[in-house]
Amino acid sequence: MTRLVTLGHTGCGEKISMKDLNSLGLRYSGGLLQVLDQQKLPNQEEWITCRHPGDMIECIRHLKVRGAPLIGVAAALSLAQLAESGASEAQFLRAAAELRDSRPTAVNLMAAIDRMTELGLRGYHQEVIVQMAELIFDEDVELCSQMAKNGMAVISDGDSVLTHCNTGGLATVGVGTALGVIRAAFESGKRIHVYVDETRPLLQGGRLTTWELDQLGIPYTLICDNMAASLMAAGKIQKAIVGSDRIAANGDFANKVGTYGVAVLCHHHQIPFYVAAPYTTVDAHCPTGREIPIEERSAAEVRGVMGSFGAVQWAPGECEVFNPSFDVTPAQLVTGWILDCGLYGQREIKSGILRRLGK
Ligand code: MRU
């Protein structure tokens, strides 16, 4: 379980610099904050320099920085960079409010910003803000390791595991959520195979999860989202593990659109379906999944496809499009919730969530 350190300031007005921080898609060193452009992967590995929270907002809105835990950590680092540069408290709070609004569904973003600004309201001290950003980063690494440890036993030797979207080192600053669990099972010596949903419309599975699995040497097969049903019917998938952008107090959860379909298919085929997420993804203020705000994105993402490979539109000009970025999976379809504090089943999840949040 993550320990919270006590944050404090020396009161001597000394300028404190944030320590060097490094992950697969986010790095900070000597005032330089950079993100790996996830829209350009896997064809180009290009780092973008963020000089101001406005740059980070742009990256988050356009999914250059994405994945629920990562956007929270990236936003925190961006605010710490602003405080380090000598911004006033008013400038800091304005930037925090704008960052908080940059994407609506992943609650990790709001949770991280609230932690950063609660400190600001108690007294605006650059040193404390920097410490909090470092803590948020280090904590995410730790939370990922805990989830991996808690979840790896659900995968058996010889399993083929289906996953949706990207939930690995690119979506967090640690080993990931669902992909971290899969990675831990593989690294423990289990012979496993991963089926990767390509994840229309923005192809996080096809572009990013495949890239990560290649780097890790984990065997996988990429499929179109609509192929999972027939693979399950043929007995080729033994488990499904996904991540989450927000878990409600009753265990319902939002994740990348298409996740609900995977859960329904698993239920029909009696395949265990797991969700892996850190406590920073849990929103006790959302009683059920119905209260989770679902982001709707541009029609262009569905009328065609775009990425470092270029942009193509195949649908007629201005055709009507519905493009929710997430869907909600009801708790009753979930076999187990892999959290940083343990593995919970249907009967324990509500009390487990409340206990973890100290309610
Ligand atoms: O729109 P994205 O790419 O930010 O959505 C990401 C997801 O839905 C992930 O599955 C989620 O954040 C899982 S936790 C890493």
Coordinates of C-alpha atoms and ligand atoms in Angstrom, one line a residue:
M1 CA 0.0 0.0 0.0
T2 CA 1.3 3.5 -0.8
R3 CA 2.5 5.5 2.1
L4 CA 1.9 9.2 2.1
V5 CA 4.8 11.3 3.1
T6 CA 4.5 14.5 5.0
L7 CA 5.0 17.6 2.8
G8 CA 6.4 20.7 4.2
H9 CA 8.3 23.8 3.3
T10 CA 11.5 25.2 4.9
G11 CA 10.1 28.8 5.0
C12 CA 13.5 30.1 3.9
G13 CA 12.3 31.1 0.5
E14 CA 14.8 28.7 -1.1
K15 CA 14.1 27.7 -4.7
I16 CA 13.5 24.0 -4.9
S17 CA 13.8 22.2 -8.2
M18 CA 11.8 19.1 -9.0
K19 CA 14.0 15.9 -9.2
D20 CA 14.5 14.1 -12.5
L21 CA 11.5 11.9 -13.4
N22 CA 11.4 9.3 -16.2
S23 CA 8.8 7.0 -17.6
L24 CA 8.0 5.5 -21.0
G25 CA 6.1 8.6 -22.1
L26 CA 6.8 11.4 -19.7
R27 CA 10.1 12.9 -18.5
Y28 CA 11.3 15.8 -16.5
S29 CA 14.8 17.1 -16.0
G30 CA 16.1 20.5 -15.0
G31 CA 12.9 22.4 -15.8
L32 CA 12.4 20.6 -19.1
L33 CA 9.1 18.7 -19.3
Q34 CA 8.6 16.4 -22.2
V35 CA 5.9 14.0 -23.4
L36 CA 6.2 11.2 -26.0
D37 CA 3.7 12.1 -28.8
Q38 CA 1.4 9.1 -28.6
Q39 CA -0.4 10.2 -31.8
K40 CA 2.8 9.6 -33.7
L41 CA 3.5 6.1 -32.4
P42 CA 4.4 3.5 -33.5
N43 CA 5.9 5.0 -36.6
Q44 CA 7.7 8.0 -35.1
E45 CA 9.1 8.4 -31.5
E46 CA 8.9 12.1 -31.1
W47 CA 9.1 14.0 -27.8
I48 CA 7.2 17.2 -27.4
T49 CA 8.5 19.9 -25.0
C50 CA 5.8 21.5 -22.8
R51 CA 6.8 24.9 -21.6
H52 CA 3.5 26.0 -20.0
P53 CA 0.3 24.3 -18.9
G54 CA -1.3 25.5 -22.1
D55 CA 1.1 23.2 -24.0
M56 CA 0.1 20.3 -21.8
I57 CA -3.6 21.0 -22.2
E58 CA -3.1 20.9 -26.0
C59 CA -1.3 17.5 -25.6
I60 CA -4.0 16.1 -23.4
R61 CA -6.9 17.3 -25.6
H62 CA -5.4 15.8 -28.7
L63 CA -4.4 12.5 -27.0
K64 CA -0.7 13.0 -27.5
V65 CA -0.7 12.4 -23.7
R66 CA -3.4 9.9 -22.8
G67 CA -4.4 7.1 -20.4
A68 CA -6.1 7.9 -17.2
P69 CA -3.2 7.7 -14.7
L70 CA -0.8 9.4 -17.1
I71 CA -2.9 12.5 -17.7
G72 CA -3.2 13.0 -14.0
V73 CA 0.6 12.8 -13.4
A74 CA 1.4 14.9 -16.5
A75 CA -1.0 17.6 -15.3
A76 CA 0.6 17.6 -11.9
L77 CA 4.1 17.9 -13.4
S78 CA 3.0 20.7 -15.6
L79 CA 1.7 22.7 -12.6
A80 CA 4.9 22.1 -10.6
Q81 CA 6.9 23.4 -13.6
L82 CA 4.7 26.5 -13.6
A83 CA 5.2 27.0 -9.9
E84 CA 9.0 26.5 -10.4
S85 CA 9.0 29.2 -13.0
G86 CA 7.8 31.8 -10.4
A87 CA 4.1 32.0 -11.4
S88 CA 1.8 33.8 -9.0
E89 CA -0.8 31.9 -7.0
A90 CA -3.5 33.3 -9.2
Q91 CA -1.7 32.1 -12.4
F92 CA -1.2 28.7 -10.8
L93 CA -4.9 28.3 -9.8
R94 CA -6.1 29.5 -13.2
A95 CA -3.9 27.0 -15.0
A96 CA -5.0 24.2 -12.6
A97 CA -8.7 24.9 -13.5
E98 CA -8.0 24.8 -17.2
L99 CA -6.0 21.6 -16.9
R100 CA -8.8 20.1 -14.9
D101 CA -11.2 20.7 -17.7
S102 CA -9.0 19.3 -20.5
R103 CA -10.7 15.9 -20.5
P104 CA -13.9 14.9 -18.7
T105 CA -14.0 11.2 -18.0
A106 CA -10.7 10.0 -16.5
V107 CA -11.1 11.1 -12.8
N108 CA -7.3 10.6 -12.2
L109 CA -6.9 14.1 -13.8
M110 CA -9.3 15.8 -11.4
A111 CA -7.9 13.9 -8.4
A112 CA -4.3 14.9 -9.2
I113 CA -5.3 18.6 -9.8
D114 CA -7.2 18.7 -6.6
R115 CA -4.2 17.4 -4.6
M116 CA -2.0 20.1 -6.2
T117 CA -4.5 22.9 -5.6
E118 CA -5.6 22.0 -2.1
L119 CA -1.9 22.6 -1.1
G120 CA -2.0 25.9 -3.0
L121 CA -5.0 27.1 -1.1
R122 CA -3.5 26.3 2.3
G123 CA -0.5 28.5 1.3
Y124 CA 1.1 28.8 -2.0
H125 CA 4.6 27.4 -1.5
Q126 CA 6.6 26.3 -4.6
E127 CA 8.5 23.8 -2.6
V128 CA 5.4 22.0 -1.4
I129 CA 3.9 21.9 -4.9
V130 CA 7.0 20.4 -6.3
Q131 CA 7.1 17.7 -3.5
M132 CA 3.4 16.9 -4.3
A133 CA 4.1 16.5 -8.0
E134 CA 7.0 14.2 -7.2
L135 CA 4.8 12.2 -4.8
I136 CA 2.0 11.8 -7.4
F137 CA 4.6 10.5 -9.9
D138 CA 6.3 8.1 -7.5
E139 CA 3.0 6.9 -6.2
D140 CA 1.7 6.0 -9.6
V141 CA 4.8 3.8 -10.2
E142 CA 4.1 2.0 -6.9
L143 CA 0.3 1.7 -7.5
C144 CA 1.1 -0.1 -10.8
S145 CA 3.5 -2.5 -9.2
Q146 CA 0.9 -3.3 -6.5
M147 CA -1.8 -4.0 -9.2
A148 CA 0.5 -6.2 -11.1
K149 CA 1.3 -8.2 -8.0
N150 CA -2.3 -8.4 -7.0
G151 CA -3.6 -9.5 -10.4
M152 CA -1.0 -11.8 -11.9
A153 CA -2.5 -14.9 -10.2
V154 CA -5.7 -14.5 -12.2
I155 CA -3.7 -15.5 -15.4
S156 CA -2.9 -19.1 -15.7
D157 CA 0.0 -20.8 -17.5
G158 CA -1.2 -21.2 -21.2
D159 CA -3.9 -18.6 -21.1
S160 CA -4.8 -16.3 -24.0
V161 CA -5.8 -13.0 -22.6
L162 CA -7.9 -10.3 -24.5
T163 CA -7.3 -6.7 -23.7
H164 CA -8.8 -3.4 -25.0
C165 CA -7.2 0.0 -25.6
N166 CA -3.7 0.8 -24.1
T167 CA -3.1 0.3 -20.4
G168 CA 0.6 -0.1 -20.1
G169 CA 3.7 2.0 -19.5
L170 CA 2.4 4.6 -22.0
A171 CA -0.9 5.1 -20.1
T172 CA 0.8 5.4 -16.6
V173 CA 4.3 6.2 -15.3
G174 CA 4.7 2.6 -14.0
V175 CA 4.2 -0.8 -15.6
G176 CA 0.6 0.0 -16.3
T177 CA -2.8 -1.2 -15.1
A178 CA -4.2 -4.2 -17.1
L179 CA -1.1 -4.5 -19.2
G180 CA 1.0 -4.4 -16.1
V181 CA -0.9 -7.4 -14.8
I182 CA -0.3 -9.2 -18.1
R183 CA 3.3 -8.3 -18.0
A184 CA 3.9 -9.5 -14.5
A185 CA 2.2 -12.9 -15.3
F186 CA 4.5 -13.2 -18.4
E187 CA 7.6 -12.2 -16.5
S188 CA 6.8 -14.8 -13.8
G189 CA 7.3 -17.5 -16.4
K190 CA 3.7 -18.2 -17.5
R191 CA 3.3 -19.0 -21.2
I192 CA 0.6 -16.5 -22.3
H193 CA -0.7 -15.0 -25.5
V194 CA -2.4 -11.6 -25.7
Y195 CA -5.2 -10.8 -28.1
V196 CA -5.1 -7.0 -28.7
D197 CA -8.3 -5.3 -29.7
E198 CA -7.3 -2.6 -32.2
T199 CA -9.7 -0.2 -30.4
R200 CA -11.5 2.0 -32.9
P201 CA -11.7 4.9 -33.5
L202 CA -8.2 6.0 -32.4
L203 CA -6.5 2.6 -32.4
Q204 CA -4.8 2.7 -29.1
G205 CA -4.6 -1.1 -29.1
G206 CA -3.3 -1.4 -32.7
R207 CA -0.8 1.4 -32.4
L208 CA 0.3 1.5 -28.8
T209 CA -0.4 -1.8 -27.0
T210 CA 1.3 -3.7 -29.9
W211 CA 4.3 -1.3 -29.7
E212 CA 4.6 -2.0 -26.0
L213 CA 4.2 -5.7 -26.3
D214 CA 6.9 -5.8 -29.1
Q215 CA 9.2 -4.0 -26.7
L216 CA 8.4 -6.5 -23.9
G217 CA 8.7 -9.5 -26.1
I218 CA 5.2 -10.8 -25.1
P219 CA 3.5 -12.8 -27.9
Y220 CA 0.3 -11.2 -29.2
T221 CA -2.2 -11.2 -32.0
L222 CA -3.9 -8.0 -33.2
I223 CA -7.6 -8.3 -34.0
C224 CA -10.3 -5.9 -35.1
D225 CA -12.7 -5.2 -32.2
N226 CA -15.5 -7.1 -33.9
M227 CA -13.4 -10.4 -34.1
A228 CA -13.4 -11.1 -30.3
A229 CA -16.8 -12.8 -30.4
S230 CA -15.8 -15.5 -32.8
L231 CA -12.5 -16.1 -31.0
M232 CA -14.3 -16.6 -27.7
A233 CA -16.8 -18.9 -29.4
A234 CA -13.9 -20.9 -30.7
G235 CA -12.5 -21.2 -27.1
K236 CA -9.4 -19.2 -28.0
I237 CA -9.7 -16.6 -25.1
Q238 CA -9.5 -17.6 -21.5
K239 CA -9.5 -14.2 -19.7
A240 CA -10.1 -10.6 -20.5
I241 CA -8.4 -7.8 -18.6
V242 CA -9.0 -4.1 -19.2
G243 CA -8.2 -0.8 -17.4
S244 CA -10.6 2.0 -16.4
D245 CA -10.9 5.7 -16.5
R246 CA -13.4 6.0 -13.6
I247 CA -14.8 3.5 -11.2
A248 CA -18.1 4.4 -9.4
A249 CA -18.7 3.6 -5.8
N250 CA -20.8 0.6 -6.7
G251 CA -18.1 -0.9 -9.0
D252 CA -19.6 0.1 -12.3
F253 CA -16.7 1.6 -14.4
A254 CA -16.0 3.6 -17.5
N255 CA -13.3 2.6 -20.0
K256 CA -12.5 3.1 -23.6
V257 CA -15.6 2.6 -25.8
G258 CA -15.9 -1.1 -26.7
T259 CA -15.1 -2.4 -23.2
Y260 CA -18.8 -2.9 -22.4
G261 CA -19.1 -5.1 -25.5
V262 CA -16.1 -7.2 -24.3
A263 CA -17.7 -7.6 -20.9
V264 CA -21.1 -8.8 -22.5
L265 CA -19.2 -11.2 -24.7
C266 CA -17.3 -12.6 -21.8
H267 CA -20.5 -13.0 -19.8
H268 CA -22.1 -14.9 -22.7
H269 CA -19.1 -17.2 -23.1
Q270 CA -18.4 -17.6 -19.4
I271 CA -15.0 -16.1 -19.6
P272 CA -13.6 -14.3 -16.5
F273 CA -13.6 -10.5 -17.1
Y274 CA -11.3 -8.3 -14.9
V275 CA -10.7 -4.6 -14.5
A276 CA -7.4 -3.3 -13.1
A277 CA -7.1 0.3 -11.8
P278 CA -5.4 2.2 -9.0
Y279 CA -7.4 4.0 -6.2
T280 CA -6.8 7.3 -8.1
T281 CA -9.4 6.0 -10.7
V282 CA -12.1 5.5 -8.0
D283 CA -14.7 8.2 -7.7
A284 CA -16.7 7.9 -4.5
H285 CA -18.7 10.9 -5.6
C286 CA -20.2 8.8 -8.5
P287 CA -22.6 6.4 -6.8
T288 CA -23.1 4.4 -10.1
G289 CA -21.9 4.4 -13.6
R290 CA -24.8 6.5 -14.7
E291 CA -23.3 9.6 -13.1
I292 CA -19.9 9.2 -15.0
P293 CA -19.5 11.9 -17.6
I294 CA -18.7 10.5 -21.0
E295 CA -16.6 12.5 -23.4
E296 CA -17.9 12.8 -26.9
R297 CA -15.2 13.5 -29.5
S298 CA -15.1 14.8 -33.1
A299 CA -16.9 13.2 -36.0
A300 CA -13.7 13.1 -38.0
E301 CA -12.4 10.3 -35.8
V302 CA -15.2 8.0 -37.0
R303 CA -15.7 9.2 -40.6
G304 CA -12.1 8.1 -41.3
V305 CA -8.8 7.3 -39.6
M306 CA -5.8 9.5 -38.9
G307 CA -2.3 9.1 -37.4
S308 CA 1.3 9.4 -38.3
F309 CA 0.4 7.3 -41.4
G310 CA -1.8 10.2 -42.6
A311 CA -5.5 10.9 -42.7
V312 CA -8.2 9.2 -44.8
Q313 CA -11.9 9.8 -44.8
W314 CA -14.1 7.0 -46.2
A315 CA -17.6 8.1 -45.0
P316 CA -19.6 10.6 -47.0
G317 CA -18.7 14.2 -46.4
E318 CA -20.7 15.4 -43.4
C319 CA -22.5 12.2 -42.4
E320 CA -24.1 12.1 -38.9
V321 CA -21.7 10.5 -36.4
F322 CA -22.0 9.4 -32.7
N323 CA -18.5 9.3 -31.1
P324 CA -18.5 8.6 -27.3
S325 CA -15.0 8.0 -26.2
F326 CA -15.9 5.7 -23.3
D327 CA -18.7 3.3 -22.3
V328 CA -19.8 2.1 -18.9
T329 CA -19.6 -1.6 -17.8
P330 CA -22.0 -2.5 -15.0
A331 CA -20.5 -4.1 -12.0
Q332 CA -22.5 -7.3 -12.4
L333 CA -20.5 -8.2 -15.5
V334 CA -17.1 -8.0 -13.6
T335 CA -15.5 -11.1 -12.3
G336 CA -12.9 -9.2 -10.3
W337 CA -11.5 -5.7 -9.6
I338 CA -7.7 -5.7 -9.5
L339 CA -6.9 -2.6 -7.3
D340 CA -3.6 -1.5 -5.8
C341 CA -5.0 -2.7 -2.4
G342 CA -6.1 -6.2 -3.5
L343 CA -8.3 -8.3 -5.7
Y344 CA -12.0 -7.9 -5.0
G345 CA -14.9 -10.0 -6.2
Q346 CA -18.6 -9.1 -6.6
R347 CA -19.3 -9.4 -2.8
E348 CA -16.4 -7.3 -1.6
I349 CA -16.0 -4.6 -4.1
K350 CA -18.3 -1.9 -2.5
S351 CA -16.8 -2.2 1.0
G352 CA -13.3 -2.6 -0.5
I353 CA -13.6 0.7 -2.4
L354 CA -14.9 2.5 0.6
R355 CA -12.2 1.1 2.9
R356 CA -9.4 2.1 0.4
L357 CA -10.8 5.6 0.2
G358 CA -11.0 5.8 4.0
K359 CA -14.8 6.3 4.0
Ligands
MRU1 O1 -8.9 8.1 -24.6 P1 -7.7 7.4 -23.9 O2 -6.8 6.8 -24.8 O3 -7.0 8.3 -22.9 O4 -8.4 6.3 -23.0 C1 -7.6 5.4 -22.3 C2 -8.4 4.3 -21.8 O5 -9.6 4.2 -21.9 C3 -7.6 3.3 -21.0 O6 -8.2 2.0 -21.2 C4 -7.7 3.6 -19.6 O7 -7.1 4.9 -19.3 C5 -7.1 2.5 -18.8 S1 -6.0 2.8 -17.5 C6 -4.5 3.0 -18.2

